[in-house]
Coordinates of C-alpha atoms and ligand atoms in Angstrom, one line a residue:
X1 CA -26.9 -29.6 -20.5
X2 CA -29.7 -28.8 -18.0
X3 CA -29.3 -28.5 -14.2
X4 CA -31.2 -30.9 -12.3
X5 CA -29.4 -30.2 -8.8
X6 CA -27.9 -27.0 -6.7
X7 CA -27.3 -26.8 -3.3
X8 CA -25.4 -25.3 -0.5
X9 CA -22.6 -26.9 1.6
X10 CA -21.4 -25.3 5.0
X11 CA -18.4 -26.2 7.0
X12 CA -16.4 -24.6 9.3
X13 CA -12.7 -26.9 9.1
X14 CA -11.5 -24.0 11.4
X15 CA -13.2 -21.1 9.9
X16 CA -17.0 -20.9 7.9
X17 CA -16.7 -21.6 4.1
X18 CA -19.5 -22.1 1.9
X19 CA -19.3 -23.9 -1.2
X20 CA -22.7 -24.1 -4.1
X21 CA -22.6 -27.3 -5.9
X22 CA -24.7 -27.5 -9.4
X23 CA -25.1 -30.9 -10.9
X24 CA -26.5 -31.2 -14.4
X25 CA -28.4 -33.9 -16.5
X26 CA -24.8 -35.2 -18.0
X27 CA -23.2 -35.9 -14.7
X28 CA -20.8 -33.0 -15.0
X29 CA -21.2 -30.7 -11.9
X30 CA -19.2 -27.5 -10.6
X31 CA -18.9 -25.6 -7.6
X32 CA -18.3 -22.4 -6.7
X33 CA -17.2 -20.5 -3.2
X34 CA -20.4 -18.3 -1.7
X35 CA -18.0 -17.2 1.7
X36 CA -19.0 -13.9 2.3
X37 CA -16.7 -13.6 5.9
X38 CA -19.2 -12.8 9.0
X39 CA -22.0 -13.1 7.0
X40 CA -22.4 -16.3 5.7
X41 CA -25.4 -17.3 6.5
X42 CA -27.2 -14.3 4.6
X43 CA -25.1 -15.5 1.3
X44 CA -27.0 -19.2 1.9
X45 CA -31.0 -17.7 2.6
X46 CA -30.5 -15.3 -0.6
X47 CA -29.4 -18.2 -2.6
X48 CA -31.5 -21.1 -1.1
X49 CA -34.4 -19.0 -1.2
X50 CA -33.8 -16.6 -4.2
X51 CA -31.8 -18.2 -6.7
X52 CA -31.5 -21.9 -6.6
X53 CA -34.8 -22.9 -7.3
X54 CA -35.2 -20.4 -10.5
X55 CA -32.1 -22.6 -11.5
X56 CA -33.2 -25.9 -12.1
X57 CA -34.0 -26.7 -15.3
X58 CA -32.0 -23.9 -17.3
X59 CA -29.2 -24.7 -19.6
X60 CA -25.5 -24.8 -17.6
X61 CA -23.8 -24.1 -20.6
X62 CA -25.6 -20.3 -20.9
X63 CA -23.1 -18.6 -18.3
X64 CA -24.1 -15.3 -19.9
X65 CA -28.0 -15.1 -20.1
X66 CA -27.5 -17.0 -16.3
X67 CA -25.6 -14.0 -14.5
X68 CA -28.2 -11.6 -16.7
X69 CA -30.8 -13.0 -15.4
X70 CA -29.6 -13.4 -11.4
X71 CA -27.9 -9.1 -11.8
X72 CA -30.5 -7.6 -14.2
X73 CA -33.9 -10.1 -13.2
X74 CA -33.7 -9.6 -9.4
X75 CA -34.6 -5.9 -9.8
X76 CA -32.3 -5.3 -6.8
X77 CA -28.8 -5.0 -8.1
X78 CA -25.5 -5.1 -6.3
X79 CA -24.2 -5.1 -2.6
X80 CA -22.1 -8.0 -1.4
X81 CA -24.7 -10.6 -0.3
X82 CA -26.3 -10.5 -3.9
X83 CA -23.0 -10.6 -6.0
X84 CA -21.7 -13.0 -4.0
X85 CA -23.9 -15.4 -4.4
X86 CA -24.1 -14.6 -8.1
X87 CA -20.5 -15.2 -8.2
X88 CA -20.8 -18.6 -6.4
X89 CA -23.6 -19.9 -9.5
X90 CA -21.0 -17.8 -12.4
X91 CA -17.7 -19.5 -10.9
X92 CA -19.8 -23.6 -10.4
X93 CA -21.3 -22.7 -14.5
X94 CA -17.5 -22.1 -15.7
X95 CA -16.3 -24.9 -13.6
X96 CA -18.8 -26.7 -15.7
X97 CA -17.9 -25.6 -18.8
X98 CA -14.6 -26.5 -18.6
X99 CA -15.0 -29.5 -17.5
X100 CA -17.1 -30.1 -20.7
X101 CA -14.2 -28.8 -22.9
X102 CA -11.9 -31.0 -21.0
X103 CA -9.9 -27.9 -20.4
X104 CA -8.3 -26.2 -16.9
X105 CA -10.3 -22.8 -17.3
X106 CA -7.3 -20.6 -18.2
X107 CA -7.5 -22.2 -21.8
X108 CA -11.3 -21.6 -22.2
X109 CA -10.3 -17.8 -20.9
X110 CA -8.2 -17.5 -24.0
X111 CA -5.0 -19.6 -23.0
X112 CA -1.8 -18.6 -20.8
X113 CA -0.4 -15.0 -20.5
X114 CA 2.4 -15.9 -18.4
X115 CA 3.8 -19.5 -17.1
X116 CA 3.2 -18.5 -13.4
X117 CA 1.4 -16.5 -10.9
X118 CA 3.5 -14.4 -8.3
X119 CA 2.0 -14.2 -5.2
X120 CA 2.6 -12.0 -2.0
X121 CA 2.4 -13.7 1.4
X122 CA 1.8 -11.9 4.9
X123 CA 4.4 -11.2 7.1
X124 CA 2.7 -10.2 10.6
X125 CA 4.5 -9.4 14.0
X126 CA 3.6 -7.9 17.3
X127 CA 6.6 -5.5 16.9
X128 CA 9.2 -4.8 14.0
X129 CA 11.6 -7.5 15.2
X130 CA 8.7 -9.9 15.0
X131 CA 7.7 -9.0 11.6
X132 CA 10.8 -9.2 10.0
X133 CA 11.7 -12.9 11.8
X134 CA 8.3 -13.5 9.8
X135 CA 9.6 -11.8 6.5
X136 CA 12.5 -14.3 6.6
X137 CA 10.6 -17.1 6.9
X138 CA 9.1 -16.3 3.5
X139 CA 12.2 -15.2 2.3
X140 CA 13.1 -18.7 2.7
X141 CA 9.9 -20.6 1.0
X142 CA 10.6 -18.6 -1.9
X143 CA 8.2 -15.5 -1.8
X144 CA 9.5 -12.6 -3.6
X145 CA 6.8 -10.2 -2.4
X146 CA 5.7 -10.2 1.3
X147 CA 2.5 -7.6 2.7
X148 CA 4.3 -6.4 6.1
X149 CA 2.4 -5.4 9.4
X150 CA 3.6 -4.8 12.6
X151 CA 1.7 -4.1 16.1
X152 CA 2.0 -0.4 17.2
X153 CA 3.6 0.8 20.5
X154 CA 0.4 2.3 22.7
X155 CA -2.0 0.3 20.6
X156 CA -3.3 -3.0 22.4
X157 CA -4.6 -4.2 19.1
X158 CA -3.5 -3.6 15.3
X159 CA -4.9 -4.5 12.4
X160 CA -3.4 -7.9 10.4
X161 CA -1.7 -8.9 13.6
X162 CA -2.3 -12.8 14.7
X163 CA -3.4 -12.7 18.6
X164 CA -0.8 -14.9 20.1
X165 CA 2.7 -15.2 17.9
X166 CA 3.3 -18.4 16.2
X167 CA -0.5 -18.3 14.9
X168 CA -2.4 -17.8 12.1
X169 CA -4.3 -13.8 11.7
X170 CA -7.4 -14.8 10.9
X171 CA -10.1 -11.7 11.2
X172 CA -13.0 -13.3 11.9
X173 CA -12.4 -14.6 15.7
X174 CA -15.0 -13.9 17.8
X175 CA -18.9 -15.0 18.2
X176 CA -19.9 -11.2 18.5
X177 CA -17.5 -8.3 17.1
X178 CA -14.2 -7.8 19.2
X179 CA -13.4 -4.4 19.7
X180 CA -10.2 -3.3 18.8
X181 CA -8.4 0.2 19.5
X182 CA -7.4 2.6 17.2
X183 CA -4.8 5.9 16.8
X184 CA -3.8 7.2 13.7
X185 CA -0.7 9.3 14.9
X186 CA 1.1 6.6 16.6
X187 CA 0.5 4.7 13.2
X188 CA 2.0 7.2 11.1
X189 CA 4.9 7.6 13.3
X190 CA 5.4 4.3 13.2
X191 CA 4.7 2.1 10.5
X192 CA 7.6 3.9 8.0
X193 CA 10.2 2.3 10.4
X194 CA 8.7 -0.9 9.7
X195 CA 9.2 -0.5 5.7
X196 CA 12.9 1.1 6.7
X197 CA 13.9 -2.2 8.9
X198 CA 12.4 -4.4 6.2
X199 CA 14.2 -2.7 3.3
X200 CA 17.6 -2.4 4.9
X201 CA 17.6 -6.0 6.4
X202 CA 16.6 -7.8 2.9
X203 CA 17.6 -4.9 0.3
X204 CA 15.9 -3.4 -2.8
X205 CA 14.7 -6.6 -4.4
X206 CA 12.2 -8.2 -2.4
X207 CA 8.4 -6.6 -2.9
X208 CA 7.3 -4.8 -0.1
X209 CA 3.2 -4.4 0.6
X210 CA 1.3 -3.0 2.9
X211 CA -3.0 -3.0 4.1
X212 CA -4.0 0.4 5.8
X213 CA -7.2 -1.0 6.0
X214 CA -8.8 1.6 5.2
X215 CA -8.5 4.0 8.4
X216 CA -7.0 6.9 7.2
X217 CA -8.2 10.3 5.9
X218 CA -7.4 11.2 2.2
X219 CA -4.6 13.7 3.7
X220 CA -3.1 11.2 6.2
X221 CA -3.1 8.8 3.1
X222 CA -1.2 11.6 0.9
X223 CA 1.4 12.1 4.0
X224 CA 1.8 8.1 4.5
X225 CA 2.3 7.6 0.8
X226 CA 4.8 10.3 0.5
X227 CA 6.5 9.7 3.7
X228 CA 7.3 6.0 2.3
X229 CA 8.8 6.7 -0.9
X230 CA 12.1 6.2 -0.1
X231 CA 11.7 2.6 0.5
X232 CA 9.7 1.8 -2.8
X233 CA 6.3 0.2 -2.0
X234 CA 4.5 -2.6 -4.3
X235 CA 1.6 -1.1 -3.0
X236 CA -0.1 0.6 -0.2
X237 CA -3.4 -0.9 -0.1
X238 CA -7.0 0.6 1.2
X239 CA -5.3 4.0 2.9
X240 CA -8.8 5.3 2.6
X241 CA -12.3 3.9 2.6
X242 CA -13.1 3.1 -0.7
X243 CA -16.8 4.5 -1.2
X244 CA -15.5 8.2 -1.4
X245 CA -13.7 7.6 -5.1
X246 CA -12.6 11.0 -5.1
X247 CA -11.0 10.8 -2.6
X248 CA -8.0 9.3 -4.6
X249 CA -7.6 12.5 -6.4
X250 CA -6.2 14.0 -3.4
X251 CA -3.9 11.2 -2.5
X252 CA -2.6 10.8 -5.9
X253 CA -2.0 14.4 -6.0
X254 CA 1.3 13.9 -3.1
X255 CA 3.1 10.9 -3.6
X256 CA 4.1 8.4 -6.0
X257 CA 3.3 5.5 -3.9
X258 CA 1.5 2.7 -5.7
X259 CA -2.1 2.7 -4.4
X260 CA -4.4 -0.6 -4.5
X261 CA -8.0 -0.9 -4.0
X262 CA -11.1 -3.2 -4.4
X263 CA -11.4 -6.0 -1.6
X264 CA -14.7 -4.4 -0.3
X265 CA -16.1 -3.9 -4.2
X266 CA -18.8 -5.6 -5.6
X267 CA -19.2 -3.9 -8.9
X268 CA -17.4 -2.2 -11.8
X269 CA -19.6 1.2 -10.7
X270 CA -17.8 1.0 -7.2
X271 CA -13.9 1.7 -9.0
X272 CA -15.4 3.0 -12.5
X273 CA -13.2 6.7 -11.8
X274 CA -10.7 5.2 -9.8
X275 CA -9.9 3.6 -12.9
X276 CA -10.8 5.7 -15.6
X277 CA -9.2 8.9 -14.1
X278 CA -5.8 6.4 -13.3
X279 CA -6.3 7.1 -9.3
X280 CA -4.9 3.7 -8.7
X281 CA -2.5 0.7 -10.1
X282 CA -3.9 -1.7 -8.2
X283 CA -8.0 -3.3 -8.7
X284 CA -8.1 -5.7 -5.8
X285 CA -11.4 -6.9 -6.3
X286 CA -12.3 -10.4 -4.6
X287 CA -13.5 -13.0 -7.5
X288 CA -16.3 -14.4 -5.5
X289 CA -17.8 -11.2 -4.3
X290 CA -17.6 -9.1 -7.3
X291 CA -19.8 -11.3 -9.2
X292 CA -17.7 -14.3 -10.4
X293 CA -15.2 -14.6 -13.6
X294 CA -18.1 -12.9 -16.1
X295 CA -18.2 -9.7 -14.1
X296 CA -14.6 -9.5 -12.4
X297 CA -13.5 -10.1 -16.3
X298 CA -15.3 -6.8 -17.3
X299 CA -13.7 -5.0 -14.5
X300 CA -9.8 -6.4 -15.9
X301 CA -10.8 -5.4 -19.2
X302 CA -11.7 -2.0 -18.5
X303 CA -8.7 -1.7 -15.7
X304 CA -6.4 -2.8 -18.7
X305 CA -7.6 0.5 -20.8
X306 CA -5.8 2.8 -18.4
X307 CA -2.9 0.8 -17.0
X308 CA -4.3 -0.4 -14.0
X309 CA -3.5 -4.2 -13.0
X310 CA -5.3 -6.6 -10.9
X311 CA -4.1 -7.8 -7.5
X312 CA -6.8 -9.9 -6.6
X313 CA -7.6 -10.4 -3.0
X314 CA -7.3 -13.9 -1.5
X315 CA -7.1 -13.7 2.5
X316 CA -7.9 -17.2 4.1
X317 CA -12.0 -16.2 4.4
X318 CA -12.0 -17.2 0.5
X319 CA -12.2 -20.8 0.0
X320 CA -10.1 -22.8 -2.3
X321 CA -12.3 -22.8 -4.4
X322 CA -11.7 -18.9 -4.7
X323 CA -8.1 -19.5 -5.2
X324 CA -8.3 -22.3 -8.0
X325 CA -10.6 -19.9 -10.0
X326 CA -8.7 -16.9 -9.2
X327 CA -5.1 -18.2 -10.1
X328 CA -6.9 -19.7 -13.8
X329 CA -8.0 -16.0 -14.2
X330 CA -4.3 -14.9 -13.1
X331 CA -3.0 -17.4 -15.7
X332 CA -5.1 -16.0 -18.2
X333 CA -5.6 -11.9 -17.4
X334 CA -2.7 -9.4 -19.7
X335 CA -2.9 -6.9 -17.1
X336 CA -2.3 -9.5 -14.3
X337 CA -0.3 -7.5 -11.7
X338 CA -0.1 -10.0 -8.7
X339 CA -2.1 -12.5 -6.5
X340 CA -3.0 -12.3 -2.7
X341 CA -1.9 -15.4 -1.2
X342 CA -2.9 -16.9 3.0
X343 CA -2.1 -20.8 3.1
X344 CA -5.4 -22.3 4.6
X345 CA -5.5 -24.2 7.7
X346 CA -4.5 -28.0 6.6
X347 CA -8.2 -29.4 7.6
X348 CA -9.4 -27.0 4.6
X349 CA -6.9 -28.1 2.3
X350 CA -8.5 -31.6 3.3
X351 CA -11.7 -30.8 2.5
X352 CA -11.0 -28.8 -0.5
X353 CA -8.2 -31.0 -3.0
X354 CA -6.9 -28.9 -4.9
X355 CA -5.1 -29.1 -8.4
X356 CA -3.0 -25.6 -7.8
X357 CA 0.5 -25.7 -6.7
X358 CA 3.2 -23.4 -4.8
X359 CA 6.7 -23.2 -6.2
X360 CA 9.6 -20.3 -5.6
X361 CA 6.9 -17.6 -4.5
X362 CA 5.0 -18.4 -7.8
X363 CA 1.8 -20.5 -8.5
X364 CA 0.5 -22.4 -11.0
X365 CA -3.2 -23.6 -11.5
X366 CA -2.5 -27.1 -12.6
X367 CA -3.8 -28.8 -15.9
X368 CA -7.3 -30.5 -14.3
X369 CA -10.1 -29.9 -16.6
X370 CA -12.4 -27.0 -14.5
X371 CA -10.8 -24.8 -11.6
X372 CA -9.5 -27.8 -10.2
X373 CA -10.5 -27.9 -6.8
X374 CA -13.0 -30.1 -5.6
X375 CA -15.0 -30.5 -2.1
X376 CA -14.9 -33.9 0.5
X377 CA -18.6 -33.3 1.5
X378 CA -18.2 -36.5 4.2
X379 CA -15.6 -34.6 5.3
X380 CA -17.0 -31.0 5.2
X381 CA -19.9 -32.6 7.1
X382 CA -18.0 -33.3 9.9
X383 CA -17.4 -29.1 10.5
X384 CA -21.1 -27.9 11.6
X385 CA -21.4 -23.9 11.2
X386 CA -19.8 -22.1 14.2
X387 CA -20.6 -18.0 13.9
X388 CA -17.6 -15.9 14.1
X389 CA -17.7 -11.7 13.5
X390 CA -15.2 -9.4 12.4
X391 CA -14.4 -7.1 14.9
X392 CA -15.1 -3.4 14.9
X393 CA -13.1 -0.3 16.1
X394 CA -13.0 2.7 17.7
X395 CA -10.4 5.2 18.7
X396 CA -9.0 5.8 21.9
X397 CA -12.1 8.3 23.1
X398 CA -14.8 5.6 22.1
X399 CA -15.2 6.9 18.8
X400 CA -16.4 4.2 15.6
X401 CA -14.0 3.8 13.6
X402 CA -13.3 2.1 9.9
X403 CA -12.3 -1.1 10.4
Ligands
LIG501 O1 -6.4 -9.7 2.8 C1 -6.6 -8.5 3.0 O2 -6.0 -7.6 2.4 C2 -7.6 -8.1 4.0 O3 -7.7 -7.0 4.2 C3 -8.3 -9.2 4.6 C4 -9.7 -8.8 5.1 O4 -9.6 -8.2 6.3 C5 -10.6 -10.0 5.2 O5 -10.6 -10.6 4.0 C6 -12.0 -9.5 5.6 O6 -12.9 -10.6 5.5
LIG502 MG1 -6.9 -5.8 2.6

């Protein structure tokens, strides 16, 4: 089955999204999502000029030798924009493949592990009062785990909030990087009353998460963690940037918290002793920026040695073709822990039909032979490309800060 066709499809139906398509000699095609958030353009040069042409020609059915060849061949190995766009080729080639075996992909993994996928949903408010208003919404369309931020008295701007109430959060909002405002001790004082409010208004059951994004020191982590105990976290989620692995050590070493990690990860050597030496529960890696189902199945496999689950990202900035790929992996994966889940702006859900389905906080991938999502391009033509950054931040003094 060789491939006579790949190309690249950008639309912005409220945000940037970009799909690969690969079309092969029997009429079968597959597409994977390439949407690296902010830097989407980069993902389309690397493959346009890098890796499409060298595709044309090859065998669609040898998944394998194809990532070996785009990881091991280009000499340059890793980082975002690379595995990204290996991802996007890996995740159209199983789409594919599939389709071929006239299976959904959770079959061609090795068949069901559970009959559904819980998902958590995000809960975001300008203050406590407005989170939880938010929380009960879920409550009511059935989640059973909701991720919970709150904006921060004294801070103008916080992290996951949506800029005017009633809309979307949606990072990725300016032309040029926004700058937001950061300070750590007003966060720590406050964001425990947020888990406190949450737990006594909805009791034990409902799952409670939460995304530090990353902007505390390994100590301040250790403090948060333990400080929150009492109201029994799902997870706490990026309380330290992620390139300092040892960092965990110190963190794990105060509190019992659940800690999760990956979003930012490209590559099983980015959590290899976060996982081996058990320094989370959590491997949040993002399917279509950790190098597709081949590689992200490698990372679940060694993740499932030491008790560590997946909780695979999935914020609105991955397609749905992410999603449909994801949930078949979720369907499929022992060590499944639990899926990230934004609902997309309708226009995307028009461009993108999808075969996956919502139910009582749960999802299911559906029973369409592939991933099951598909791409309008009349439609998706209709969106040109519109830049939009991610914003930075910087303390109160000026400092640069993680964002
Ligand atoms: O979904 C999450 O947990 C995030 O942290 C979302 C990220 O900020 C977003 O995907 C960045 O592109
Ligand atoms: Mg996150």
């Amino acid at each position: 089955m060789k491939i006579i066709e790949a190309r690249v499809i950008v639309t912005c139906p409220g945000r940037n999204l970009i799909t690969l398509k690969i079309v092969t000699d029997s009429g079968l095609y597959g597409i994977g999502d390439a949407t690296l958030n902010g830097r989407e353009l980069a993902v389309v040069a690397y493959l346009e000029e890098h890796v499409l042409p060298a595709l044309i020609g090859r065998d669609a059915q040898r998944i394998e030798d194809i990532w070996q060849y785009l990881y091991r061949g280009a000499y340059w190995r890793r980082g975002p924009v690379t595995m990204t766009a290996i991802a996007a080729v890996d995740v159209a080639l199983w789409d594919i493949k599939a389709k071929a075996a006239q299976m959904p992909l959770y079959q061609l993994l090795g068949g069901k592990s559970r009959e559904r996928v819980m998902v958590y949903g995000h809960a975001t408010g300008k203050d406590i009062e407005g989170c939880l208003d938010e929380v009960a919404r879920h409550v009511e369309l059935g989640y059973k785990a909701v991720r919970v931020q709150c904006g921060i008295p004294g801070i103008a701007t916080t992290y996951g909030v949506a800029k005017r109430s009633g809309e979307r959060y949606e990072p990725a909002d300016s032309d040029l990087p926004a700058e937001h405002v950061w300070d750590t001790a007003k966060y720590l004082n406050h964001v425990p009353k947020l888990f406190a409010a949450v737990r006594e208004r909805f009791g034990d059951d409902l799952h409670i998460l939460h995304d530090v994004h990353h902007r505390l020191t390994p100590i301040e982590a250790g403090r948060l963690g333990k400080s929150v105990e009492p109201f029994n976290l799902f997870w706490l989620e990026d309380c330290t940037p992620a390139e300092n692995q040892e960092a965990f050590r110190l963190i794990r070493q105060h509190t019992t918290t659940p800690l999760a990690v990956g979003e930012v990860f490209n590559s099983i050597h980015d959590c290899r002793e976060l996982i081996q030496e058990q320094l989370i529960d959590y491997i949040r890696a993002t399917l279509v920026h950790a190098g597709g189902i081949t590689h992200v199945r490698r990372i679940a496999d060694f993740a499932a040695l030491y008790q560590v689950r997946t909780g695979f990202h999935g914020a609105t900035d991955l397609s749905p073709v992410c999603m449909g790929a994801a949930l078949h992996f979720d369907t499929w994966v022992p060590n499944f822990g639990i899926q990230e889940h934004m609902p997309h702006d309708e226009r995307i859900d028009e461009v993108f039909p999808h075969a996956y389905r919502f139910e009582d906080g749960h999802f299911t991938p559906g029973e369409t032979p592939g991933h099951g999502v598909d791409i309008d391009e009349n439609l998706a033509a209709k969106y040109p490309y519109k830049r939009a950054s991610l914003p930075v931040n910087r303390l109160e003094d000026g400092t640069l800060w993680h964002w």
